[in-house]
Protein backbone atom coordinates (compact mmCIF):
# COMPACT_ATOMS: atom_id res chain seq x y z
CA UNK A 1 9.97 -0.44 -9.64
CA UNK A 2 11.08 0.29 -12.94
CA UNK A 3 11.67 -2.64 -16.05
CA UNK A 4 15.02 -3.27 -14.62
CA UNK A 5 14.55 -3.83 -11.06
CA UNK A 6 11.23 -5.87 -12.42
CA UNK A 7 13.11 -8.52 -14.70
CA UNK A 8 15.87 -9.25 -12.22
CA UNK A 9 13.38 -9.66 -9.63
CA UNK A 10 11.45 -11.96 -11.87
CA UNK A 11 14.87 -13.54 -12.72
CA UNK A 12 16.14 -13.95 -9.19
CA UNK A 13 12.54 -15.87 -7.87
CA UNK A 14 12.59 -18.23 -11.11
CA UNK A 15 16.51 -19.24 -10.60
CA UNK A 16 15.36 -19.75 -6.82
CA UNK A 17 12.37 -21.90 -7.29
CA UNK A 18 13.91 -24.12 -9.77
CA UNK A 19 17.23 -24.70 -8.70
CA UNK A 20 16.39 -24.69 -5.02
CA UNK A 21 12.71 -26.00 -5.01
CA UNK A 22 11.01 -25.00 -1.55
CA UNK A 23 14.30 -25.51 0.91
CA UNK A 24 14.71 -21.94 2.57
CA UNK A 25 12.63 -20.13 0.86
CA UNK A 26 11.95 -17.75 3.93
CA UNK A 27 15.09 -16.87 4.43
CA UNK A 28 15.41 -16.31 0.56
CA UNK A 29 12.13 -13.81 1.12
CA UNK A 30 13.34 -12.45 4.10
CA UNK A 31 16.98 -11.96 2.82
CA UNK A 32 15.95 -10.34 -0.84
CA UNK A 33 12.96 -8.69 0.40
CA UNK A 34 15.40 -6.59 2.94
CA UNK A 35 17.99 -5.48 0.27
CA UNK A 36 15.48 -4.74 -2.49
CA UNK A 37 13.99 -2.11 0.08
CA UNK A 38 17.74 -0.65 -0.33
CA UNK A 39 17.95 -0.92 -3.52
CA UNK A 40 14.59 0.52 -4.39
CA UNK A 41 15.14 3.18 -2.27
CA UNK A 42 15.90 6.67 -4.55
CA UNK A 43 18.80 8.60 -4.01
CA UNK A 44 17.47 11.50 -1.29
CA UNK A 45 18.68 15.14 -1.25
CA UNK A 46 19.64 15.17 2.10
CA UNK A 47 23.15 12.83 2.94
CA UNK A 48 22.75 9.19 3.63
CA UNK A 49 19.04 8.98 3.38
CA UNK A 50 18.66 6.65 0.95
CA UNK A 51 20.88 4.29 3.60
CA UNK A 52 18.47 4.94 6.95
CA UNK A 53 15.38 5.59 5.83
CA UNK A 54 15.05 1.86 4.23
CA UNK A 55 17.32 1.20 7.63
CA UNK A 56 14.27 2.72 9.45
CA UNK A 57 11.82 0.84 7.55
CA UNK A 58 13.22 -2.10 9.48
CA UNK A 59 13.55 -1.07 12.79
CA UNK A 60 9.93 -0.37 12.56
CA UNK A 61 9.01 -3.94 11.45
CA UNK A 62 10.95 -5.52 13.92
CA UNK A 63 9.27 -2.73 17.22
CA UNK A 64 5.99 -3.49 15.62
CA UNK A 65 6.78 -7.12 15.64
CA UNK A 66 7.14 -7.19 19.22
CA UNK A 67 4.61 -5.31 19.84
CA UNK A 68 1.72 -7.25 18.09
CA UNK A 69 3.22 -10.77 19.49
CA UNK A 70 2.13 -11.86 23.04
CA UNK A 71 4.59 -12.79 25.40
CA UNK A 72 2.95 -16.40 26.35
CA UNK A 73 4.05 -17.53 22.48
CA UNK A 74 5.25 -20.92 22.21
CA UNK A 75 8.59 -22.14 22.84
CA UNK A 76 9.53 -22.89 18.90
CA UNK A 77 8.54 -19.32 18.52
CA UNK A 78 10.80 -17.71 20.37
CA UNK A 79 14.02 -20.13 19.59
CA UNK A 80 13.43 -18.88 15.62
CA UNK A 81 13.43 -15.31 16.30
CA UNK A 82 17.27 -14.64 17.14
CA UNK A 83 18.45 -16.30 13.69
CA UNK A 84 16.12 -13.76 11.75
CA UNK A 85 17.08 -10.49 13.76
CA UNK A 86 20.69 -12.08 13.77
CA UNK A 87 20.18 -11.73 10.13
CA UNK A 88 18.47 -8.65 9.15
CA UNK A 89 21.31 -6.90 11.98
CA UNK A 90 23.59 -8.73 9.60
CA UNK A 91 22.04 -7.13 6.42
CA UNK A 92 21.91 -3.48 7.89
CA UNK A 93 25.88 -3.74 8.07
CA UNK A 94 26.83 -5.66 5.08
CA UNK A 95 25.34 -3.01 3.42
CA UNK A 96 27.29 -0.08 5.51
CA UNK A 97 29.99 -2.42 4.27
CA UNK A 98 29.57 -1.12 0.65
CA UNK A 99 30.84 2.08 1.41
CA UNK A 100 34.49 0.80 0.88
CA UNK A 101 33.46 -0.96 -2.34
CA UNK A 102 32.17 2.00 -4.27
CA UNK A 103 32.05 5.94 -4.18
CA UNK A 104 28.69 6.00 -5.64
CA UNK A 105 26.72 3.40 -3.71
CA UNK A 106 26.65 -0.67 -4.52
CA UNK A 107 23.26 -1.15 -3.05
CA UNK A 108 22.24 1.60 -2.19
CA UNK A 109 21.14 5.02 -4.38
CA UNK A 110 24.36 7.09 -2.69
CA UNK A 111 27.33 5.67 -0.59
CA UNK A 112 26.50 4.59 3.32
CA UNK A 113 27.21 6.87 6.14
CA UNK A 114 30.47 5.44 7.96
CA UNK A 115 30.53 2.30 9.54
CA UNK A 116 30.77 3.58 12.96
CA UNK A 117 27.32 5.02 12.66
CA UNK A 118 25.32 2.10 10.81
CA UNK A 119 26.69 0.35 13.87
CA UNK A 120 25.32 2.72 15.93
CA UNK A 121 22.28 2.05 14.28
CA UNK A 122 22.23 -0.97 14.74
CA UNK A 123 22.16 -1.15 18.49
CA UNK A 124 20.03 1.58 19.01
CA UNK A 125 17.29 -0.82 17.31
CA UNK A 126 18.84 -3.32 19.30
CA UNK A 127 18.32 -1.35 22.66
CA UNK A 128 14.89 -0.47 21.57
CA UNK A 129 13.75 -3.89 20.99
CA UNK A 130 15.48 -5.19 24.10
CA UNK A 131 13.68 -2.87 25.81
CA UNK A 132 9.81 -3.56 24.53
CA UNK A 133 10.68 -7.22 24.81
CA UNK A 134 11.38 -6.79 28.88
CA UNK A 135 8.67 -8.29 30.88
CA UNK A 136 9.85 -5.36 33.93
CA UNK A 137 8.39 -2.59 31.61
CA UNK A 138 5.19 -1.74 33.35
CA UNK A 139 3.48 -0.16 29.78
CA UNK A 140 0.41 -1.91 28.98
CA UNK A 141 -0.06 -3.80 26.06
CA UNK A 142 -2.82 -1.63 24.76
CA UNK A 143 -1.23 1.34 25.55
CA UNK A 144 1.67 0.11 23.35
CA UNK A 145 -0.67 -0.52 20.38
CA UNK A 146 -2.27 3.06 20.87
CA UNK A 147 1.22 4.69 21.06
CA UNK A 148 2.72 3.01 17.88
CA UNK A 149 -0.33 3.40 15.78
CA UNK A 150 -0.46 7.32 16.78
CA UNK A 151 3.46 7.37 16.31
CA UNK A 152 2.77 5.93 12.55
CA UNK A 153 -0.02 8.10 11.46
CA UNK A 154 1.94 10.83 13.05
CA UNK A 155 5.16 10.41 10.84
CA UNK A 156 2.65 9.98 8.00
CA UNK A 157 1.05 13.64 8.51
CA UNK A 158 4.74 14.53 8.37
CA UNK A 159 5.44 13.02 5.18
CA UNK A 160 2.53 13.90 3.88
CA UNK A 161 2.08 17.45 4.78
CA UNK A 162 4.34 19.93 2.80
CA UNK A 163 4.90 22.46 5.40
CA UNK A 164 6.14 19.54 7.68
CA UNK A 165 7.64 17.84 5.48
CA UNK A 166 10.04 20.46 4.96
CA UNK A 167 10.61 21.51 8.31
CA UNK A 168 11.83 17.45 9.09
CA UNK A 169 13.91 18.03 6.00
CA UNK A 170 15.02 21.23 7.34
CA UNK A 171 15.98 19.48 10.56
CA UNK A 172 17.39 16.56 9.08
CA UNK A 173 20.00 19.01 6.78
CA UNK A 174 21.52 20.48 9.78
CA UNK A 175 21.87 17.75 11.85
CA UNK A 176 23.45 16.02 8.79
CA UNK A 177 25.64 19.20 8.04
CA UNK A 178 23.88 20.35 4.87
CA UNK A 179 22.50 23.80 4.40
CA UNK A 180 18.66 24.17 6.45
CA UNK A 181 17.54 26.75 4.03
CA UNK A 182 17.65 24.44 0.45
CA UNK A 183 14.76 22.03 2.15
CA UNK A 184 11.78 21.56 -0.15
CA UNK A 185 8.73 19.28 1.12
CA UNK A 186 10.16 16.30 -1.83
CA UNK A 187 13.68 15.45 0.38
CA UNK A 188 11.92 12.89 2.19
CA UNK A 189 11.35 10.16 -0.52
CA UNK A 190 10.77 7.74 2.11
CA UNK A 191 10.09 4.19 -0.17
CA UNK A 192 6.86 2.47 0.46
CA UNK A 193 6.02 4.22 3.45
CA UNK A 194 2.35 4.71 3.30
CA UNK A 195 2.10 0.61 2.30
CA UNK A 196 4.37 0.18 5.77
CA UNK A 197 2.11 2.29 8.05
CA UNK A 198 -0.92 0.47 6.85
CA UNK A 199 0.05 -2.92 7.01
CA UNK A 200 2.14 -2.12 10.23
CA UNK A 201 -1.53 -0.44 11.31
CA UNK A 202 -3.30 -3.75 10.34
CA UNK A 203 -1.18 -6.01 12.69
CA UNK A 204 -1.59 -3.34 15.60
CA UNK A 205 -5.23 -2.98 15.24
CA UNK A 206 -6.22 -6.95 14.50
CA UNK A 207 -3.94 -7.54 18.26
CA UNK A 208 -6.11 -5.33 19.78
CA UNK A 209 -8.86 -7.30 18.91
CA UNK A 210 -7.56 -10.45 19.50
CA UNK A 211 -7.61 -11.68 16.02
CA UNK A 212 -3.70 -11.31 14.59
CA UNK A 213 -1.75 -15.10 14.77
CA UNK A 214 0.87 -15.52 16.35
CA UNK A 215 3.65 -15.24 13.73
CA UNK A 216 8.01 -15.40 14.21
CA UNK A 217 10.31 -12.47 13.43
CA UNK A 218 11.08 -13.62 9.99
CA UNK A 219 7.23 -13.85 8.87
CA UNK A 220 6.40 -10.58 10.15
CA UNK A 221 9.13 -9.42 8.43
CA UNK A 222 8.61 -11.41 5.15
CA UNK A 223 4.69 -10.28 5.09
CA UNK A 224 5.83 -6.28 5.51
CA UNK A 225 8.44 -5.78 3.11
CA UNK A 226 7.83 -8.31 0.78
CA UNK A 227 9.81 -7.31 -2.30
CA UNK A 228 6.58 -7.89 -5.36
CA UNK A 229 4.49 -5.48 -3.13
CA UNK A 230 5.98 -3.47 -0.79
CA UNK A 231 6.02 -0.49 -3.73
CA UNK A 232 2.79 -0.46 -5.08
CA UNK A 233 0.16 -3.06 -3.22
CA UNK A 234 -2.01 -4.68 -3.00
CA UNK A 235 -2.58 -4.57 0.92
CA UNK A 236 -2.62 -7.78 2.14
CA UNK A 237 -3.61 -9.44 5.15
CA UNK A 238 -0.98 -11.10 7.65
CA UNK A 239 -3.91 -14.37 8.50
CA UNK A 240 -4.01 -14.76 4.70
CA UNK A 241 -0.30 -13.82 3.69
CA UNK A 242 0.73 -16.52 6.57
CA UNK A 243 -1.35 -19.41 4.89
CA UNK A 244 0.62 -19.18 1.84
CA UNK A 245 4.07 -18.80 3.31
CA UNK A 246 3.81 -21.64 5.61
CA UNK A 247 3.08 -24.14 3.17
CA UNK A 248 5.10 -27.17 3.62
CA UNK A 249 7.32 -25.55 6.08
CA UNK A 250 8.11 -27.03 9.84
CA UNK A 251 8.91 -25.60 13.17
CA UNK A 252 12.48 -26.84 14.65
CA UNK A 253 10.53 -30.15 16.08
CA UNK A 254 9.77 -31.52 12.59
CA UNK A 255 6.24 -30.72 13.55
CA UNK A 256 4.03 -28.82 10.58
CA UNK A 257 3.25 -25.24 11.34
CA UNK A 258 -0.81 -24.49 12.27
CA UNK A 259 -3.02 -23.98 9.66
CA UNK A 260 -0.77 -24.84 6.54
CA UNK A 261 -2.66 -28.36 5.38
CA UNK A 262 -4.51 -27.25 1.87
CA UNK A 263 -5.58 -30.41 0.30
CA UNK A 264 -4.73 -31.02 -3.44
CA UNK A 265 -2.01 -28.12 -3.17
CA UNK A 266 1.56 -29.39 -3.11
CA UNK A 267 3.97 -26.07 -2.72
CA UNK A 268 7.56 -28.38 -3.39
CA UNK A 269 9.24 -26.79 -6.25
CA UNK A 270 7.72 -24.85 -9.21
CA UNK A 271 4.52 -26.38 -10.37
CA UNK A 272 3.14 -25.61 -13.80
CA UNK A 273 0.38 -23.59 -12.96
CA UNK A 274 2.10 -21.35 -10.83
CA UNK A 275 4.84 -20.74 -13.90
CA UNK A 276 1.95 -20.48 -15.77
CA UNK A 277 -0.27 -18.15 -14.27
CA UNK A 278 3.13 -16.05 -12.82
CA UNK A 279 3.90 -15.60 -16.70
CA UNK A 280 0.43 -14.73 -17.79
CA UNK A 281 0.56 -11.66 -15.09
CA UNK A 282 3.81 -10.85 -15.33
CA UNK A 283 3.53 -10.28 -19.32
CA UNK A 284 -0.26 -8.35 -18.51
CA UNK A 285 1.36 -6.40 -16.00
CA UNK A 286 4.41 -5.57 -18.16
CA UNK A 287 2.52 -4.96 -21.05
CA UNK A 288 -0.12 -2.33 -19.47
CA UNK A 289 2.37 -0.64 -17.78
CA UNK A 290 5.39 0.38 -19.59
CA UNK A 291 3.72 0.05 -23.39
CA UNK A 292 -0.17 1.30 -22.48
CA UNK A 293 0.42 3.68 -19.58
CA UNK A 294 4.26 4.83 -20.43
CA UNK A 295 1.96 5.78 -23.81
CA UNK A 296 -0.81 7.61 -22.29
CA UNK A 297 1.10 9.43 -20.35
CA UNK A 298 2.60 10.99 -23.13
CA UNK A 299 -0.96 13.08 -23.87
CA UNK A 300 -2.43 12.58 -20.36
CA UNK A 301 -4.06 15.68 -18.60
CA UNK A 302 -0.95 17.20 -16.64
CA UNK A 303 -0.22 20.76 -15.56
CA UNK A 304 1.61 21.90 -18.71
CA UNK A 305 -0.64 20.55 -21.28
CA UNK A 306 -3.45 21.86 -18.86
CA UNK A 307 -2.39 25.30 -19.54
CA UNK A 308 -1.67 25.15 -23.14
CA UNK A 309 -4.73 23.73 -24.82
CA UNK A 310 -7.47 25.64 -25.79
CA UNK A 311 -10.52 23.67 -27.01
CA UNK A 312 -12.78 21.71 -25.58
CA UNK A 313 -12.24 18.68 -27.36
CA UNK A 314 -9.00 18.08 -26.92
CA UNK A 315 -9.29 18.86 -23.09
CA UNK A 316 -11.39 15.73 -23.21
CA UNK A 317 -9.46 13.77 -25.04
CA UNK A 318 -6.01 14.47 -22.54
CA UNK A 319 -8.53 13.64 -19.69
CA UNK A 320 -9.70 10.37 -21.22
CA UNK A 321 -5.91 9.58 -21.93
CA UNK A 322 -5.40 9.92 -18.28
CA UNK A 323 -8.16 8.50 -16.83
CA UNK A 324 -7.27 5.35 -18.64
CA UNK A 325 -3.47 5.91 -18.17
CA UNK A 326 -3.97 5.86 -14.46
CA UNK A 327 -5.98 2.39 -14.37
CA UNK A 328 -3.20 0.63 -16.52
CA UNK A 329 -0.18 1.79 -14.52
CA UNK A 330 -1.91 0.93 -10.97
CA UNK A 331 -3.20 -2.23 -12.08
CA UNK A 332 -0.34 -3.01 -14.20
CA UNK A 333 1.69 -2.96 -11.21
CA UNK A 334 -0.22 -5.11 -9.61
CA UNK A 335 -0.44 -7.28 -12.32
CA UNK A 336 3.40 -7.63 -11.52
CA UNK A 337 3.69 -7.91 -8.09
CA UNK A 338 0.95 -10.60 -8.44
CA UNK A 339 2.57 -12.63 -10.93
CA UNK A 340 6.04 -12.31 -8.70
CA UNK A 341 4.26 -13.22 -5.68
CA UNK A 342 3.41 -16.41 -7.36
CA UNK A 343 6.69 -17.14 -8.76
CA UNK A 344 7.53 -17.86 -4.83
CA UNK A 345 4.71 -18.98 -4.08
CA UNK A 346 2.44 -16.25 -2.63
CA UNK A 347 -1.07 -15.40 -3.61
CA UNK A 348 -1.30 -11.72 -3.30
CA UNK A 349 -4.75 -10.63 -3.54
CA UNK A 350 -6.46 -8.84 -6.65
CA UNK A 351 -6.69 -5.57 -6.49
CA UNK A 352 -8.43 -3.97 -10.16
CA UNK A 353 -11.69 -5.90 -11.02
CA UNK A 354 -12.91 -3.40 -14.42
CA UNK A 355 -13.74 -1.13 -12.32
CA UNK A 356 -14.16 1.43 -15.37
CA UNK A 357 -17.32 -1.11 -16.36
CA UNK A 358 -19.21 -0.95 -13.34
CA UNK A 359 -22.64 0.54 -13.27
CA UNK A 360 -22.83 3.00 -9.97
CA UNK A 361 -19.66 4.75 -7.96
CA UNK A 362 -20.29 2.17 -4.66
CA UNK A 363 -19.37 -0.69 -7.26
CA UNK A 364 -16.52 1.94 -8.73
CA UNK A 365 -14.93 1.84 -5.54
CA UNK A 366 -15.69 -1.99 -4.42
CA UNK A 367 -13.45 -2.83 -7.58
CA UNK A 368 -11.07 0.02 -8.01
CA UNK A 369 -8.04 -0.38 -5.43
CA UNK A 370 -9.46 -2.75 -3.54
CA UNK A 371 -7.22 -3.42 -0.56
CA UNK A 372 -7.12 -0.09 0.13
CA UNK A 373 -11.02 0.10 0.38
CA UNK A 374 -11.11 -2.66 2.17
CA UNK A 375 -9.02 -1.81 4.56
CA UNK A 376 -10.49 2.04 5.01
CA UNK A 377 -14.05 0.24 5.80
CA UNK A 378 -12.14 -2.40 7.90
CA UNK A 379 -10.11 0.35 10.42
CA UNK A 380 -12.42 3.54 9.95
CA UNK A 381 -15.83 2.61 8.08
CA UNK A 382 -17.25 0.13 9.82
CA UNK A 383 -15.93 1.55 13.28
CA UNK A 384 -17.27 4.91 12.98
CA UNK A 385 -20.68 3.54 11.35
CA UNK A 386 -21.05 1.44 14.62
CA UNK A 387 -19.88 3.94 16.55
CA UNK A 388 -22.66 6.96 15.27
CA UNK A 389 -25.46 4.24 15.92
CA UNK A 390 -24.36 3.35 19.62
CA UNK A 391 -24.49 5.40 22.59
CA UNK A 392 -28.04 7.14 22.09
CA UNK A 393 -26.93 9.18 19.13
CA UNK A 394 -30.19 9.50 17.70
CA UNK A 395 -29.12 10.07 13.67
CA UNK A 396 -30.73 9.29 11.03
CA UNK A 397 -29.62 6.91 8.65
CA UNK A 398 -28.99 9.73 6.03
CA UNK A 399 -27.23 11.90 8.45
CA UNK A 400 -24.74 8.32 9.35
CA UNK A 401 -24.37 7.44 5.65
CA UNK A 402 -23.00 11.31 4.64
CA UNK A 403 -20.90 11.34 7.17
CA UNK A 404 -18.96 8.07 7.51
CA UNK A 405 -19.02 8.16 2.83
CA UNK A 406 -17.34 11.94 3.04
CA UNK A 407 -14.93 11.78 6.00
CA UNK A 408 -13.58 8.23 4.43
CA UNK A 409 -13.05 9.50 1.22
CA UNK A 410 -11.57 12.60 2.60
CA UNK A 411 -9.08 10.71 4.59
CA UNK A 412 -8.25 8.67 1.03
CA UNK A 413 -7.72 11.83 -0.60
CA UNK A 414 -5.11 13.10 2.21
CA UNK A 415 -3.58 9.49 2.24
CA UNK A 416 -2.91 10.46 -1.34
CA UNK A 417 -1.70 13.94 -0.57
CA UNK A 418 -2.18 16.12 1.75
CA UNK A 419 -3.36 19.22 -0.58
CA UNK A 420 -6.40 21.20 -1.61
CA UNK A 421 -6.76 19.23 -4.63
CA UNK A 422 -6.93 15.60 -2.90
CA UNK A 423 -9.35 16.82 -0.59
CA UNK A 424 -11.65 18.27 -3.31
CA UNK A 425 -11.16 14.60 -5.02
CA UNK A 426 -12.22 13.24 -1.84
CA UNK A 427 -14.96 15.43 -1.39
CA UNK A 428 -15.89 14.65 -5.12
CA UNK A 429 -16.18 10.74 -4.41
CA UNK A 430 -17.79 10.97 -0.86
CA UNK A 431 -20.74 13.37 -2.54
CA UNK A 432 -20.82 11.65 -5.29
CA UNK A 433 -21.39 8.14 -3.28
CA UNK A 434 -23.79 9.76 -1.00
CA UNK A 435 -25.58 11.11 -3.40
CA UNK A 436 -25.63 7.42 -5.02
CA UNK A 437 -26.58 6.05 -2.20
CA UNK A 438 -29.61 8.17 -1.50
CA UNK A 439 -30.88 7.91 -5.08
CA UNK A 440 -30.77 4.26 -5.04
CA UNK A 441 -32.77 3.89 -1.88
CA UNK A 442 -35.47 6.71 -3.35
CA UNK A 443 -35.74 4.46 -6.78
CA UNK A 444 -35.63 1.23 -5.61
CA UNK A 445 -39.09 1.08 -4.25
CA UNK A 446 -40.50 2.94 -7.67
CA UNK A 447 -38.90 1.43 -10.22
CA UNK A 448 -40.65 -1.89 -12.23
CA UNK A 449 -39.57 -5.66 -11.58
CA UNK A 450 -36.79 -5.28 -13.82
CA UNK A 451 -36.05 -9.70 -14.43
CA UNK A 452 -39.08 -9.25 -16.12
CA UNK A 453 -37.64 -6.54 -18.97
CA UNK A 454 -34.56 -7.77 -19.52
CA UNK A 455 -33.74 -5.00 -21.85
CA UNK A 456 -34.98 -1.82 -19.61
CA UNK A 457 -32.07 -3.43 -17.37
CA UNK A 458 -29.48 -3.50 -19.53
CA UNK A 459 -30.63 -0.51 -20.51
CA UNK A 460 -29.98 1.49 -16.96
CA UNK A 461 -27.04 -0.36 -16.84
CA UNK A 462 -24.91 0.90 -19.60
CA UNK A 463 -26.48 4.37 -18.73
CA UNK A 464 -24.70 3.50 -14.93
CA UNK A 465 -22.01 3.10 -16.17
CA UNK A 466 -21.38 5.75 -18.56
CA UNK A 467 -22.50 8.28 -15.78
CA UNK A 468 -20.09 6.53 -13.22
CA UNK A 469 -17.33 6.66 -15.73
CA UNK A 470 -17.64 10.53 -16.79
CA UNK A 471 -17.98 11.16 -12.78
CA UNK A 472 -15.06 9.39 -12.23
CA UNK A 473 -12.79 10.94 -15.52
CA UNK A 474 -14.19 14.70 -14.18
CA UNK A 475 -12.89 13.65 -10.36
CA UNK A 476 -9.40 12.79 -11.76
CA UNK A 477 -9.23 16.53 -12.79
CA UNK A 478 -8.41 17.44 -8.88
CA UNK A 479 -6.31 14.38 -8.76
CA UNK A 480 -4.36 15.16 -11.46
CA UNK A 481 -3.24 18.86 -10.87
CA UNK A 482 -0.78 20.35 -8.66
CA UNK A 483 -3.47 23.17 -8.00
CA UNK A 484 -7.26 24.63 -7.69
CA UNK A 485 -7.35 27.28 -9.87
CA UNK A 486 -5.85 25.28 -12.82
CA UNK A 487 -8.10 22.40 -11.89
CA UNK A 488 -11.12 25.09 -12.21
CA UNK A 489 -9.68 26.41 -15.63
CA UNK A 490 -9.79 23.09 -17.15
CA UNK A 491 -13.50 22.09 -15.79
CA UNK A 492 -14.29 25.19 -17.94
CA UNK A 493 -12.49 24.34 -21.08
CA UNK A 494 -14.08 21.20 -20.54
CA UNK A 495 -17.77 22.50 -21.02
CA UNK A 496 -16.78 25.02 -23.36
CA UNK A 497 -16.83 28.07 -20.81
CA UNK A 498 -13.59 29.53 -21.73
């Protein structure tokens, strides 16, 4: 989101709240969260893009929906759901509509395809979710979950992987009557995917394990897209997310929703604290990102500078601008979407906790994107850890720990990008947090009481943290750089080698 799209989302949610109070607020979510994923969307290379993939983006939501919700729901349940897919069907064409109001695109980055095809669209989703919601369709509901998670981690790879990404983009050209051989891997700018596929993941997995709620159409779809987060985080989690939306909302027989009841906290109209604490982020947020980090950037380690500078010293001073540029434009963001989630009432979850200050990598990484760590031990950690110590595997603890710390940062590397250089940064964290790890348990038993010398602790840990933070500035050199060999040249420039 840039400043723009950022102050008339702030405006919008402040005009809402205090000229509307609480009445409708989900269908003021729903309704705003659905265009700003079309109006966020940037303008693709390949025709009409920027019109389905955001189109896509719904079409997923609403399968997934039906997917992760059991067909015994409750009555209530299923009377609300036709008014929201009435509505985001509605939204899909009132947007094709736009095509005869302006040559250039009125909410969306480049004009919509013709209105014949959007309605096309539009049933095909229709058909598709008509289908999964037929009780006759002998697929079980397991293998649904499998198939859709495999089908989302699939189109990720594709996204993600350059060769694939421009062969889809090569496809995509011709079948849209554009020239096959100008695809590059960048046409498919597809907005906010990789924060879709993991919160779409979430749902599937947490119904497989019997723990998701039973939520309507227009939650699920309100929790997925939700316009403060849906470009930049944090990850949330639906059984949390839910608490907050359903406060002081009904069902149609004037009967409270489950699970809303938080004593002491009134959600009817704006109250001061929320203003206040919604301001107080929203400034932070503003203020680290587009006057600290739109700053830093300016003489952060990139590939041109990369190239160009000679000594040693000021190598370390671009990679100090960018390892500090990086932490106030992530957390900056989420700064923002924070203090806009609040501004309609929603707690979104912190996600930057200093992590720059902390004394060893495993706190680095307990504080630094923390959604996305959580969820990586949630879905693949913790699973694979129980996983190597079942079945008669006889590993050693050592052996468990190396692999579960380097194949999970690996896999956050390639969620990153799938190149060499974010699966050296991987590498870099998962050796560097096994190697943490196995130090700690080696020192622990040989090192003094340290409540009784106050000082020797302090002492170890500012030299943590110094160590974690140079470890962590040297593993943003891979991150940073389009390639290997100029990540190697500047490792040398940094020590003075060449």
């Amino acid at each position: 989101m840039g400043l723009r799209d950022i102050l008339i989302f702030a405006a919008l949610a402040l005009a809402y709240r205090l000229i509307f109070r609480q009445r409708g607020r989900n269908w003021f979510l729903l309704v705003s969260s659905a265009l700003a994923i079309y109006w966020l969307q940037p303008l693709a290379p390949i025709r009409y893009m920027d019109f389905w993939l955001p189109t896509a983006t719904l079409g997923l939501v609403v399968l997934s929906w039906l997917i992760t919700t059991p067909p015994e729901g409750h009555d209530w349940l299923w009377r609300e759901n036709w008014p929201a897919a009435a509505a985001l069907a509605g939204i899909v064409l009132l947007v094709g509509l736009t095509r005869f109001l302006s040559l250039d695109g009125l909410l969306t980055a480049g004009r919509p395809p013709l209105f014949e095809q959007v309605a096309l669209g539009v049933i095909a989703i229709a058909g598709l979710a008509w289908l999964l919601s037929q009780p006759t369709l002998k697929i079980s509901g397991i293998f649904r979950v499998y198939a859709a998670i495999i089908f989302l981690l699939g189109l990720l790879v594709v996204l993600k992987l350059p060769a694939l990404a421009q062969l889809a983009s090569a496809g995509l050209r011709a079948l849209m009557g554009q020239e096959a051989s100008l695809a590059a891997a960048t046409d498919l700018r597809w907005l906010g995917f990789s924060y879709l596929a993991f919160l779409l993941v979430h749902t599937l997995r947490e119904r497989q394990n019997g723990r998701l709620p039973v939520v309507t159409l227009q939650e699920y779809v309100i929790y997925v897209i939700f316009f403060p987060s849906f470009t930049a985080g944090p990850i949330d989690r639906l059984e949390r997310f839910i608490k907050d939306l359903r406060q002081g909302t009904v069902n149609p027989e004037g009967k409270p929703l489950p699970e809303v009841q938080t004593p002491g906290k009134t959600s009817l109209g704006l109250q001061p604290q929320d203003l206040v604490v919604a301001g107080q982020r929203l400034v932070v947020g503003l203020f680290k990102k587009f006057v600290v980090a739109d700053s830093l950037a300016l003489v952060a380690l990139n590939a041109a500078n990369a190239a160009q500078v000679r000594s040693a010293g000021w190598m370390w001073v671009l990679l100090y601008a960018y390892t500090l540029q990086i932490f106030f434009d992530f957390s900056g963001y989420t700064d923002i979407a924070i203090g806009l989630g609040r501004l309609v009432g929603i707690a979104l979850p912190e996600n930057f906790n200093a992590p720059y200050l902390k004394p060893n990598l495993a706190q680095f990484w307990n504080n630094w994107h923390m959604t996305l760590t959580q969820w990586f031990r949630a879905y693949y950690f913790n699973p694979l850890t129980r996983w190597l110590r079942t079945g008669g595997r006889k590993l050693s603890a050592a052996v468990i720990i190396f692999i579960t710390q380097i194949t999970t940062m690996l896999l956050i590397g390639l969620w990153h990008g799938m190149t060499w250089n974010f699966v050296l940064w991987g590498a870099w964290h998962g050796l560097g947090l096994f190697v943490q790890n196995r130090y700690s348990e080696w020192v622990r038993p040989r090192l003094p009481d340290l409540t009784a010398r106050p000082a020797l602790k302090q002492g170890l840990a500012v030299a943590g943290g110094l160590l974690t933070f140079h470890y962590v500035a040297l593993g943003w050199v891979w991150f940073a750089l389009p390639s290997t060999g100029l990540s190697w040249q500047v490792f040398l420039k940094l020590f003075g080698v060449r």
